[in-house]
Amino acid sequence: MVNTYKKDLYVNFVVEKLFSYHERSGVLRRLTPPWVNADVIKEPENLHVGSSPIIRLKKFGIKLDWNALHTEYDKNRFFKDVQIKGPFRFWQHSHYFNDISAGSSKLTDYVEYELPFPTILDTAIGGLVRKELDRMFHYRHSVTKNDLAIIDKYNAPVKKILISGSGGVIGGELTTLLKMMGHKVYKLIRRKSGREDDIVYEPYSGYISDSLEGFDIIIHLAGAPIGKGKWTDKKKKIIRESRINTTSFLVDKIKQLKRPPNVFFSASAIGYYGDRGGIELDEGSEKGTDFISDLCCDWEEEALKLKDTCRVVVGRFGVVLTLKGGALKEYYNFYRFGLGFKIDSGEQWISWISLDDALYSVLECIFNKKIQGAVNIVSDSPVKQKDFAETLARFLKRPVFLKLPASFINGFFGQKGKEVLLAGSKVKPVKLKEQKYRFFYSDLKVAFAHLMGGGDNA
């Protein structure tokens, strides 16, 4: 039995801009929901007849390639793709574009599909499939609408951009976004890949495979993850050197350039402030006294050695929420099995930001020439850990009945537990707000609806 699904998106942009968004490089990656657990193996060359994207789905350790083929194309009006191989017996996705009025347009996604089950199961399983389609297209339409606004806002000439840490969640997504915006993006990596847009470096030996001459923007996000394993002395050394040494390496290379970049953006974290309770903190607040505080301070000082060479922005990232990795993914993996938990008293503050807002905030930092120095990359609505836990539990319709006492956290996680799980800081994005930056997801419930596919009524 062939089923149908339809969803409309209205935007305040002319139809040409709405259509051209779908023709941009990397847009399929941007529109793939994070909870699907899928990798875009092959982007379509374009939307023309004959182009063929491939998405690899991963479920329960099983990989399944979803191959599609573009079969019809009418610029600014329509394009269609059909499944060649994949999870459905039949799948055909039509995209209709229409002018609504001067300066506004509509996208209609119309899907015809047939489930791979006997007809008798259509009724039972069909409802779940429609619910998943609602989640997916709600996400796709939100990203489309927001990206259009961002592309319009940061409509800068094509820049040559270098990114380190592109293998991480933020770095990978930022690379996709900047490429989609039309910029020439190169990756600074540690292992040879054979790709022309990769530059290999070894900060400990001083080796780099190509000159940094000619880059307009350099974004430095590299650093060993702090969330995995206990903080032994060896692990802390790795965490520190992976940030300080790589930053020092780049600073030295940039100082030697005839034409340095216009801006150097270097990552840091709100761990700079340490455990500060409910005190509201801005970029001018003093640093804490923890290991992370000292690390962030030294990390930032290395980057700021370039302040007389180019504009330097140090992004103090808060807890970046996404199911692609980090805190939300860890919470989600417990909560979906009904293992919701509060950490000790739950009074510690979580200064969070959605992944998309984190990416857009970086764009504000690199394209807004008024911004320099430390910038808090957090939403303007920090919450207590207990409120975070309860909001997530309500969203997932799961209980919060576990309490992880401080004694357990300290015993199991050691210093990392004390500084990451039990500590908290109420950080405000003062510099971003001064520049009238508008967050797309300031409310935690709305952020969850976007990040986990809550639909229009979540």
Short mmCIF file of C-alpha atoms in Angstrom, two decimals, residues 164 170-171 174 218-223 243 247 263-273 282-283 292 295-304 311-320 351 353 357-366 371-379 427-432:
data_model
loop_
_atom_site.label_atom_id
_atom_site.label_comp_id
_atom_site.label_asym_id
_atom_site.label_seq_id
_atom_site.Cartn_x
_atom_site.Cartn_y
_atom_site.Cartn_z
CA SER A 164 41.64 22.59 13.12
CA ILE A 170 31.57 21.34 16.46
CA GLY A 171 34.45 21.39 13.98
CA LEU A 174 31.10 24.16 11.28
CA ILE A 218 41.84 30.55 10.95
CA ILE A 219 39.60 28.66 13.40
CA HIS A 220 41.37 26.58 16.02
CA LEU A 221 39.18 23.98 17.77
CA ALA A 222 41.61 21.10 18.27
CA GLY A 223 42.02 19.51 21.69
CA ARG A 243 45.50 22.63 23.53
CA THR A 247 47.84 26.91 19.87
CA VAL A 263 40.84 36.92 12.42
CA PHE A 264 42.09 34.05 14.56
CA PHE A 265 39.31 32.26 16.46
CA SER A 266 40.51 29.94 19.21
CA ALA A 267 38.31 27.71 21.34
CA SER A 268 38.20 27.83 25.12
CA ALA A 269 35.51 26.86 27.63
CA ILE A 270 33.42 28.30 30.45
CA GLY A 271 35.49 26.06 32.71
CA TYR A 272 37.61 29.23 32.83
CA TYR A 273 35.29 30.50 35.58
CA ASP A 282 30.35 37.69 32.09
CA GLU A 283 33.49 37.85 29.99
CA ILE A 292 40.19 23.46 33.94
CA LEU A 295 44.05 25.25 31.50
CA CYS A 296 41.58 27.65 29.84
CA CYS A 297 43.48 30.69 31.09
CA ASP A 298 46.80 29.45 29.68
CA TRP A 299 45.09 28.34 26.47
CA GLU A 300 43.60 31.78 25.96
CA GLU A 301 46.83 33.57 26.78
CA GLU A 302 48.58 31.64 24.01
CA ALA A 303 45.95 32.71 21.47
CA LEU A 304 45.98 36.32 22.64
CA ARG A 311 41.86 40.26 15.47
CA VAL A 312 41.68 37.47 18.05
CA VAL A 313 38.48 35.95 19.40
CA VAL A 314 38.51 33.34 22.15
CA GLY A 315 35.25 31.39 22.26
CA ARG A 316 34.38 30.16 25.74
CA PHE A 317 32.00 27.34 24.88
CA GLY A 318 29.39 26.21 27.35
CA VAL A 319 27.71 22.80 27.32
CA VAL A 320 26.92 22.33 23.62
CA SER A 351 25.24 27.09 30.98
CA ILE A 353 23.73 26.21 24.07
CA ASP A 357 23.35 28.38 18.04
CA ALA A 358 26.96 27.50 18.87
CA LEU A 359 27.77 27.35 15.15
CA TYR A 360 25.94 30.59 14.41
CA SER A 361 27.70 32.25 17.36
CA VAL A 362 31.08 31.35 15.86
CA LEU A 363 29.96 32.99 12.61
CA GLU A 364 29.08 36.13 14.55
CA CYS A 365 32.53 36.09 16.13
CA ILE A 366 34.47 35.68 12.89
CA ILE A 371 34.02 41.39 18.48
CA GLN A 372 37.38 40.53 19.97
CA GLY A 373 38.85 38.89 23.05
CA ALA A 374 36.91 36.38 25.15
CA VAL A 375 33.30 35.65 24.17
CA ASN A 376 30.90 33.43 26.13
CA ILE A 377 29.26 31.01 23.69
CA VAL A 378 26.26 30.05 25.79
CA SER A 379 22.51 30.65 25.55
CA VAL A 427 27.44 32.30 32.54
CA LYS A 428 25.82 35.03 30.43
CA PRO A 429 26.61 35.82 26.75
CA VAL A 430 27.09 39.54 27.35
CA LYS A 431 29.28 40.32 24.32
CA LEU A 432 26.96 38.51 21.91
#
